[in-house]
């Protein structure tokens, strides 16, 4: 039995989701739920944003952290999802100071109960 995997071209996307991450150079990751109906991603506002992949519309969101949510992942079999948060921030450096100072707010990993929608 030969399995074929769907391949999506990023040069000609079906749906474009626009998000502003203009104050960070940090990667903000996303995941598609196992049922394939929704895409979830983190944001600089500490929110997890969930979009409908059928129409590309924002569906809902929830506050997951006080800092940037840089990772989101659905569990492939269980009704769980995980988020990672934290953002590395460098303080303003005095021109005579040779070492940079590092200020960090929150760094954590959280597990959430999250069920897949089976509706068509």
Tab-separated table of N, CA and C in Angstrom:
chain	number	residue	atom	x	y	z
A	1	UNK	N	0.848	-1.179	0.000
A	1	UNK	CA	0.000	0.000	0.000
A	1	UNK	C	0.889	1.235	0.000
A	2	UNK	N	0.638	2.116	-0.924
A	2	UNK	CA	1.402	3.354	-1.019
A	2	UNK	C	0.556	4.481	-0.442
A	3	UNK	N	1.128	5.189	0.513
A	3	UNK	CA	0.421	6.330	1.088
A	3	UNK	C	0.932	7.601	0.435
A	4	UNK	N	0.017	8.502	0.183
A	4	UNK	CA	0.415	9.801	-0.340
A	4	UNK	C	0.071	10.856	0.696
A	5	UNK	N	0.944	11.803	0.847
A	5	UNK	CA	0.732	12.888	1.794
A	5	UNK	C	0.347	14.142	1.032
A	6	UNK	N	-0.609	14.908	1.560
A	6	UNK	CA	-0.933	16.176	0.904
A	6	UNK	C	0.226	17.152	1.076
A	7	UNK	N	0.578	17.842	0.020
A	7	UNK	CA	1.650	18.830	0.069
A	7	UNK	C	1.042	20.183	-0.266
A	8	UNK	N	1.288	21.150	0.600
A	8	UNK	CA	0.741	22.485	0.418
A	8	UNK	C	1.857	23.430	-0.006
A	9	UNK	N	1.600	24.222	-1.002
A	9	UNK	CA	2.584	25.163	-1.519
A	9	UNK	C	2.437	26.497	-0.799
A	10	UNK	N	3.508	26.975	-0.177
A	10	UNK	CA	3.437	28.259	0.516
A	10	UNK	C	3.518	29.434	-0.444
A	11	UNK	N	3.879	29.178	-1.685
A	11	UNK	CA	3.946	30.261	-2.662
A	11	UNK	C	2.570	30.611	-3.210
A	12	UNK	N	1.629	29.693	-3.122
A	12	UNK	CA	0.277	29.939	-3.600
A	12	UNK	C	-0.699	29.458	-2.527
A	13	UNK	N	-0.791	30.166	-1.411
A	13	UNK	CA	-1.600	29.678	-0.284
A	13	UNK	C	-3.093	29.754	-0.561
A	14	UNK	N	-3.802	28.828	0.039
A	14	UNK	CA	-5.260	28.817	-0.050
A	14	UNK	C	-5.835	29.935	0.813
A	15	UNK	N	-5.304	30.074	2.018
A	15	UNK	CA	-5.759	31.093	2.966
A	15	UNK	C	-4.536	31.760	3.569
A	16	UNK	N	-4.577	33.071	3.685
A	16	UNK	CA	-3.492	33.791	4.349
A	16	UNK	C	-3.999	34.311	5.681
A	17	UNK	N	-3.239	34.045	6.719
A	17	UNK	CA	-3.552	34.555	8.049
A	17	UNK	C	-2.535	35.631	8.371
A	18	UNK	N	-3.023	36.846	8.596
A	18	UNK	CA	-2.120	37.953	8.872
A	18	UNK	C	-2.075	38.227	10.362
A	19	UNK	N	-0.868	38.286	10.871
A	19	UNK	CA	-0.632	38.590	12.278
A	19	UNK	C	0.555	39.512	12.356
A	20	UNK	N	0.496	40.447	13.271
A	20	UNK	CA	1.615	41.355	13.443
A	20	UNK	C	2.526	40.865	14.554
A	21	UNK	N	3.767	40.663	14.248
A	21	UNK	CA	4.805	40.324	15.234
A	21	UNK	C	5.965	41.277	15.003
A	22	UNK	N	5.640	42.565	14.906
A	22	UNK	CA	6.647	43.536	14.515
A	22	UNK	C	7.586	43.965	15.630
A	23	UNK	N	7.316	43.599	16.873
A	23	UNK	CA	8.207	43.999	17.959
A	23	UNK	C	9.046	42.842	18.474
A	24	UNK	N	9.129	41.773	17.727
A	24	UNK	CA	9.942	40.632	18.143
A	24	UNK	C	10.595	39.980	16.930
A	25	UNK	N	11.741	39.394	17.167
A	25	UNK	CA	12.363	38.584	16.123
A	25	UNK	C	12.199	37.107	16.452
A	26	UNK	N	11.363	36.837	17.436
A	26	UNK	CA	11.119	35.486	17.915
A	26	UNK	C	10.175	34.743	16.975
A	27	UNK	N	10.415	33.467	16.799
A	27	UNK	CA	9.504	32.632	16.012
A	27	UNK	C	8.276	32.322	16.845
A	28	UNK	N	7.124	32.441	16.238
A	28	UNK	CA	5.861	32.088	16.886
A	28	UNK	C	5.281	30.943	16.073
A	29	UNK	N	5.190	29.771	16.696
A	29	UNK	CA	4.796	28.565	15.977
A	29	UNK	C	3.288	28.336	16.020
A	30	UNK	N	2.811	27.447	15.164
A	30	UNK	CA	1.392	27.108	15.088
A	30	UNK	C	1.252	25.605	14.930
A	31	UNK	N	0.012	25.127	15.067
A	31	UNK	CA	-0.278	23.713	14.840
A	31	UNK	C	-1.701	23.601	14.316
A	32	UNK	N	-1.961	22.544	13.559
A	32	UNK	CA	-3.297	22.238	13.054
A	32	UNK	C	-3.827	21.076	13.874
A	33	UNK	N	-5.079	21.200	14.348
A	33	UNK	CA	-5.647	20.142	15.185
A	33	UNK	C	-5.716	18.831	14.407
A	34	UNK	N	-5.698	17.686	15.107
A	34	UNK	CA	-5.719	16.381	14.429
A	34	UNK	C	-6.909	16.194	13.490
A	35	UNK	N	-8.034	16.818	13.777
A	35	UNK	CA	-9.206	16.711	12.891
A	35	UNK	C	-9.050	17.556	11.631
A	36	UNK	N	-8.081	18.465	11.629
A	36	UNK	CA	-7.805	19.275	10.453
A	36	UNK	C	-8.725	20.450	10.236
A	37	UNK	N	-9.540	20.815	11.214
A	37	UNK	CA	-10.498	21.896	11.031
A	37	UNK	C	-9.987	23.255	11.504
A	38	UNK	N	-9.102	23.263	12.496
A	38	UNK	CA	-8.642	24.521	13.080
A	38	UNK	C	-7.122	24.611	13.131
A	39	UNK	N	-6.644	25.836	13.063
A	39	UNK	CA	-5.237	26.146	13.252
A	39	UNK	C	-5.130	26.999	14.502
A	40	UNK	N	-4.167	26.705	15.362
A	40	UNK	CA	-3.969	27.484	16.586
A	40	UNK	C	-2.540	28.003	16.618
A	41	UNK	N	-2.386	29.219	17.112
A	41	UNK	CA	-1.075	29.845	17.196
A	41	UNK	C	-1.020	30.769	18.398
A	42	UNK	N	0.167	31.033	18.859
A	42	UNK	CA	0.351	31.960	19.966
A	42	UNK	C	0.509	33.376	19.455
A	43	UNK	N	0.718	34.289	20.398
A	43	UNK	CA	0.901	35.682	20.034
A	43	UNK	C	1.686	36.437	21.088
A	44	UNK	N	2.116	37.645	20.738
A	44	UNK	CA	2.867	38.482	21.657
A	44	UNK	C	2.026	38.959	22.826
A	45	UNK	N	0.724	38.919	22.676
A	45	UNK	CA	-0.188	39.385	23.718
A	45	UNK	C	-0.469	38.324	24.772
A	46	UNK	N	0.177	37.168	24.690
A	46	UNK	CA	-0.052	36.089	25.646
A	46	UNK	C	-1.278	35.254	25.321
A	47	UNK	N	-1.897	35.530	24.190
A	47	UNK	CA	-3.112	34.830	23.780
A	47	UNK	C	-2.775	33.676	22.838
A	48	UNK	N	-3.649	32.665	22.866
A	48	UNK	CA	-3.664	31.632	21.838
A	48	UNK	C	-4.829	31.995	20.930
A	49	UNK	N	-4.573	32.085	19.644
A	49	UNK	CA	-5.594	32.446	18.659
A	49	UNK	C	-5.918	31.212	17.829
A	50	UNK	N	-7.219	30.970	17.619
A	50	UNK	CA	-7.660	29.790	16.877
A	50	UNK	C	-8.450	30.244	15.655
A	51	UNK	N	-8.067	29.702	14.495
A	51	UNK	CA	-8.674	30.068	13.220
A	51	UNK	C	-9.337	28.854	12.590
A	52	UNK	N	-10.437	29.098	11.882
A	52	UNK	CA	-11.132	28.070	11.115
A	52	UNK	C	-10.409	27.918	9.778
A	53	UNK	N	-9.976	26.722	9.458
A	53	UNK	CA	-9.261	26.505	8.206
A	53	UNK	C	-10.184	26.451	6.992
A	54	UNK	N	-11.482	26.277	7.202
A	54	UNK	CA	-12.422	26.265	6.075
A	54	UNK	C	-12.571	27.661	5.478
A	55	UNK	N	-12.749	28.660	6.347
A	55	UNK	CA	-12.985	30.014	5.855
A	55	UNK	C	-11.896	31.009	6.188
A	56	UNK	N	-10.924	30.606	7.011
A	56	UNK	CA	-9.835	31.501	7.365
A	56	UNK	C	-10.179	32.526	8.424
A	57	UNK	N	-11.333	32.373	9.065
A	57	UNK	CA	-11.779	33.341	10.065
A	57	UNK	C	-11.253	33.002	11.451
A	58	UNK	N	-11.018	34.048	12.251
A	58	UNK	CA	-10.662	33.876	13.654
A	58	UNK	C	-11.886	33.332	14.365
A	59	UNK	N	-11.725	32.259	15.160
A	59	UNK	CA	-12.845	31.624	15.851
A	59	UNK	C	-12.897	32.051	17.307
A	60	UNK	N	-11.792	31.889	18.006
A	60	UNK	CA	-11.750	32.209	19.428
A	60	UNK	C	-10.302	32.343	19.867
A	61	UNK	N	-10.126	32.703	21.102
A	61	UNK	CA	-8.795	32.804	21.678
A	61	UNK	C	-8.896	32.736	23.188
A	62	UNK	N	-7.782	32.493	23.830
A	62	UNK	CA	-7.767	32.502	25.289
A	62	UNK	C	-6.402	32.957	25.787
A	63	UNK	N	-6.412	33.563	26.971
A	63	UNK	CA	-5.182	34.046	27.588
A	63	UNK	C	-4.417	32.849	28.137
A	64	UNK	N	-3.247	32.575	27.596
A	64	UNK	CA	-2.462	31.412	27.997
A	64	UNK	C	-1.266	31.790	28.857
A	65	UNK	N	-0.824	33.038	28.774
A	65	UNK	CA	0.363	33.458	29.521
A	65	UNK	C	0.382	34.977	29.645
A	66	UNK	N	1.249	35.455	30.508
A	66	UNK	CA	1.425	36.897	30.664
A	66	UNK	C	2.449	37.432	29.665
A	67	UNK	N	3.162	36.548	29.010
A	67	UNK	CA	4.208	36.935	28.072
A	67	UNK	C	3.915	36.306	26.707
A	68	UNK	N	4.801	36.452	25.760
A	68	UNK	CA	4.625	35.919	24.415
A	68	UNK	C	4.416	34.406	24.433
A	69	UNK	N	3.357	33.948	23.765
A	69	UNK	CA	3.150	32.507	23.567
A	69	UNK	C	3.846	32.175	22.249
A	70	UNK	N	4.990	31.507	22.358
A	70	UNK	CA	5.799	31.260	21.169
A	70	UNK	C	5.621	29.866	20.583
A	71	UNK	N	4.895	29.002	21.277
A	71	UNK	CA	4.670	27.661	20.755
A	71	UNK	C	3.302	27.136	21.143
A	72	UNK	N	2.680	26.415	20.242
A	72	UNK	CA	1.392	25.774	20.503
A	72	UNK	C	1.397	24.447	19.771
A	73	UNK	N	0.926	23.399	20.448
A	73	UNK	CA	0.894	22.084	19.811
A	73	UNK	C	-0.265	21.264	20.351
A	74	UNK	N	-1.036	20.677	19.436
A	74	UNK	CA	-2.093	19.745	19.808
A	74	UNK	C	-1.472	18.376	20.035
A	75	UNK	N	-2.000	17.624	21.012
A	75	UNK	CA	-1.593	16.232	21.174
A	75	UNK	C	-2.262	15.448	20.047
A	76	UNK	N	-1.563	14.516	19.408
A	76	UNK	CA	-2.153	13.821	18.258
A	76	UNK	C	-3.313	12.892	18.593
A	77	UNK	N	-3.425	12.408	19.856
A	77	UNK	CA	-4.476	11.439	20.182
A	77	UNK	C	-5.335	11.844	21.369
A	78	UNK	N	-4.765	12.516	22.331
A	78	UNK	CA	-5.498	12.902	23.537
A	78	UNK	C	-6.072	14.305	23.394
A	79	UNK	N	-7.129	14.624	24.138
A	79	UNK	CA	-7.724	15.965	24.048
A	79	UNK	C	-6.909	16.989	24.849
A	80	UNK	N	-5.651	17.144	24.467
A	80	UNK	CA	-4.739	18.045	25.164
A	80	UNK	C	-3.993	18.915	24.162
A	81	UNK	N	-3.551	20.054	24.645
A	81	UNK	CA	-2.681	20.930	23.868
A	81	UNK	C	-1.658	21.509	24.832
A	82	UNK	N	-0.546	21.948	24.294
A	82	UNK	CA	0.482	22.551	25.141
A	82	UNK	C	0.924	23.883	24.551
A	83	UNK	N	1.268	24.801	25.443
A	83	UNK	CA	1.798	26.096	25.029
A	83	UNK	C	3.145	26.311	25.702
A	84	UNK	N	3.992	27.042	25.034
A	84	UNK	CA	5.234	27.496	25.656
A	84	UNK	C	5.238	29.013	25.580
A	85	UNK	N	5.767	29.628	26.617
A	85	UNK	CA	5.773	31.086	26.637
A	85	UNK	C	7.088	31.593	27.188
A	86	UNK	N	7.340	32.824	26.913
A	86	UNK	CA	8.553	33.480	27.355
A	86	UNK	C	9.182	34.210	26.194
A	87	UNK	N	9.899	35.241	26.520
A	87	UNK	CA	10.475	36.083	25.494
A	87	UNK	C	11.775	36.629	26.045
A	88	UNK	N	12.811	36.481	25.321
A	88	UNK	CA	14.093	37.003	25.770
A	88	UNK	C	14.157	38.482	25.428
A	89	UNK	N	14.347	39.298	26.446
A	89	UNK	CA	14.384	40.746	26.252
A	89	UNK	C	15.725	41.287	26.737
A	90	UNK	N	16.292	42.129	25.941
A	90	UNK	CA	17.530	42.783	26.329
A	90	UNK	C	17.204	44.211	26.734
A	91	UNK	N	17.694	44.613	27.910
A	91	UNK	CA	17.486	45.975	28.378
A	91	UNK	C	18.310	46.952	27.557
A	92	UNK	N	17.968	48.231	27.650
A	92	UNK	CA	18.714	49.263	26.942
A	92	UNK	C	20.120	49.330	27.525
A	93	UNK	N	21.078	49.314	26.670
A	93	UNK	CA	22.473	49.267	27.091
A	93	UNK	C	23.049	50.672	27.143
A	94	UNK	N	23.676	50.987	28.269
A	94	UNK	CA	24.373	52.259	28.397
A	94	UNK	C	25.567	52.217	27.446
A	95	UNK	N	25.854	53.312	26.776
A	95	UNK	CA	26.911	53.274	25.771
A	95	UNK	C	28.288	52.959	26.354
A	96	UNK	N	28.462	53.138	27.677
A	96	UNK	CA	29.738	52.820	28.297
A	96	UNK	C	29.751	51.423	28.912
A	97	UNK	N	28.602	50.799	28.974
A	97	UNK	CA	28.500	49.465	29.555
A	97	UNK	C	28.903	48.438	28.502
A	98	UNK	N	29.817	47.548	28.841
A	98	UNK	CA	30.308	46.593	27.852
A	98	UNK	C	29.462	45.341	27.753
A	99	UNK	N	28.839	44.920	28.843
A	99	UNK	CA	28.021	43.712	28.822
A	99	UNK	C	26.552	44.094	28.705
A	100	UNK	N	25.806	43.317	27.940
A	100	UNK	CA	24.373	43.580	27.837
A	100	UNK	C	23.665	42.976	29.039
A	101	UNK	N	22.596	43.604	29.436
A	101	UNK	CA	21.812	43.072	30.555
A	101	UNK	C	20.597	42.357	29.994
A	102	UNK	N	20.253	41.259	30.599
A	102	UNK	CA	19.144	40.433	30.136
A	102	UNK	C	18.010	40.532	31.128
A	103	UNK	N	16.823	40.869	30.649
A	103	UNK	CA	15.640	40.926	31.507
A	103	UNK	C	14.636	39.919	30.972
A	104	UNK	N	14.161	39.032	31.832
A	104	UNK	CA	13.169	38.058	31.374
A	104	UNK	C	11.946	38.130	32.276
A	105	UNK	N	10.783	37.877	31.695
A	105	UNK	CA	9.534	37.976	32.433
A	105	UNK	C	9.019	36.604	32.834
A	106	UNK	N	8.574	35.839	31.892
A	106	UNK	CA	7.951	34.553	32.186
A	106	UNK	C	8.405	33.516	31.174
A	107	UNK	N	8.801	32.377	31.675
A	107	UNK	CA	9.151	31.257	30.793
A	107	UNK	C	8.476	30.029	31.356
A	108	UNK	N	7.536	29.462	30.605
A	108	UNK	CA	6.854	28.280	31.122
A	108	UNK	C	6.268	27.450	29.986
A	109	UNK	N	5.885	26.249	30.343
A	109	UNK	CA	5.189	25.337	29.449
A	109	UNK	C	3.904	24.934	30.163
A	110	UNK	N	2.776	25.031	29.487
A	110	UNK	CA	1.482	24.712	30.097
A	110	UNK	C	0.765	23.663	29.268
A	111	UNK	N	0.004	22.812	29.936
A	111	UNK	CA	-0.805	21.791	29.264
A	111	UNK	C	-2.267	22.146	29.486
A	112	UNK	N	-3.052	22.104	28.413
A	112	UNK	CA	-4.454	22.507	28.441
A	112	UNK	C	-5.332	21.359	27.969
A	113	UNK	N	-6.536	21.237	28.562
A	113	UNK	CA	-7.537	20.320	28.007
A	113	UNK	C	-8.098	21.001	26.774
A	114	UNK	N	-8.116	20.269	25.675
A	114	UNK	CA	-8.537	20.873	24.418
A	114	UNK	C	-9.105	19.786	23.540
A	115	UNK	N	-10.378	19.869	23.197
A	115	UNK	CA	-10.974	18.804	22.393
A	115	UNK	C	-11.100	19.221	20.936
A	116	UNK	N	-11.002	18.252	20.089
A	116	UNK	CA	-11.115	18.419	18.647
A	116	UNK	C	-12.590	18.470	18.268
A	117	UNK	N	-12.935	19.384	17.386
A	117	UNK	CA	-14.313	19.496	16.919
A	117	UNK	C	-14.538	18.527	15.764
A	118	UNK	N	-15.498	17.635	15.906
A	118	UNK	CA	-15.782	16.641	14.865
A	118	UNK	C	-16.830	17.120	13.869
A	119	UNK	N	-17.408	18.309	14.099
A	119	UNK	CA	-18.477	18.798	13.223
A	119	UNK	C	-17.936	19.123	11.847
A	120	UNK	N	-18.764	18.888	10.838
A	120	UNK	CA	-18.359	19.189	9.459
A	120	UNK	C	-18.763	20.581	9.067
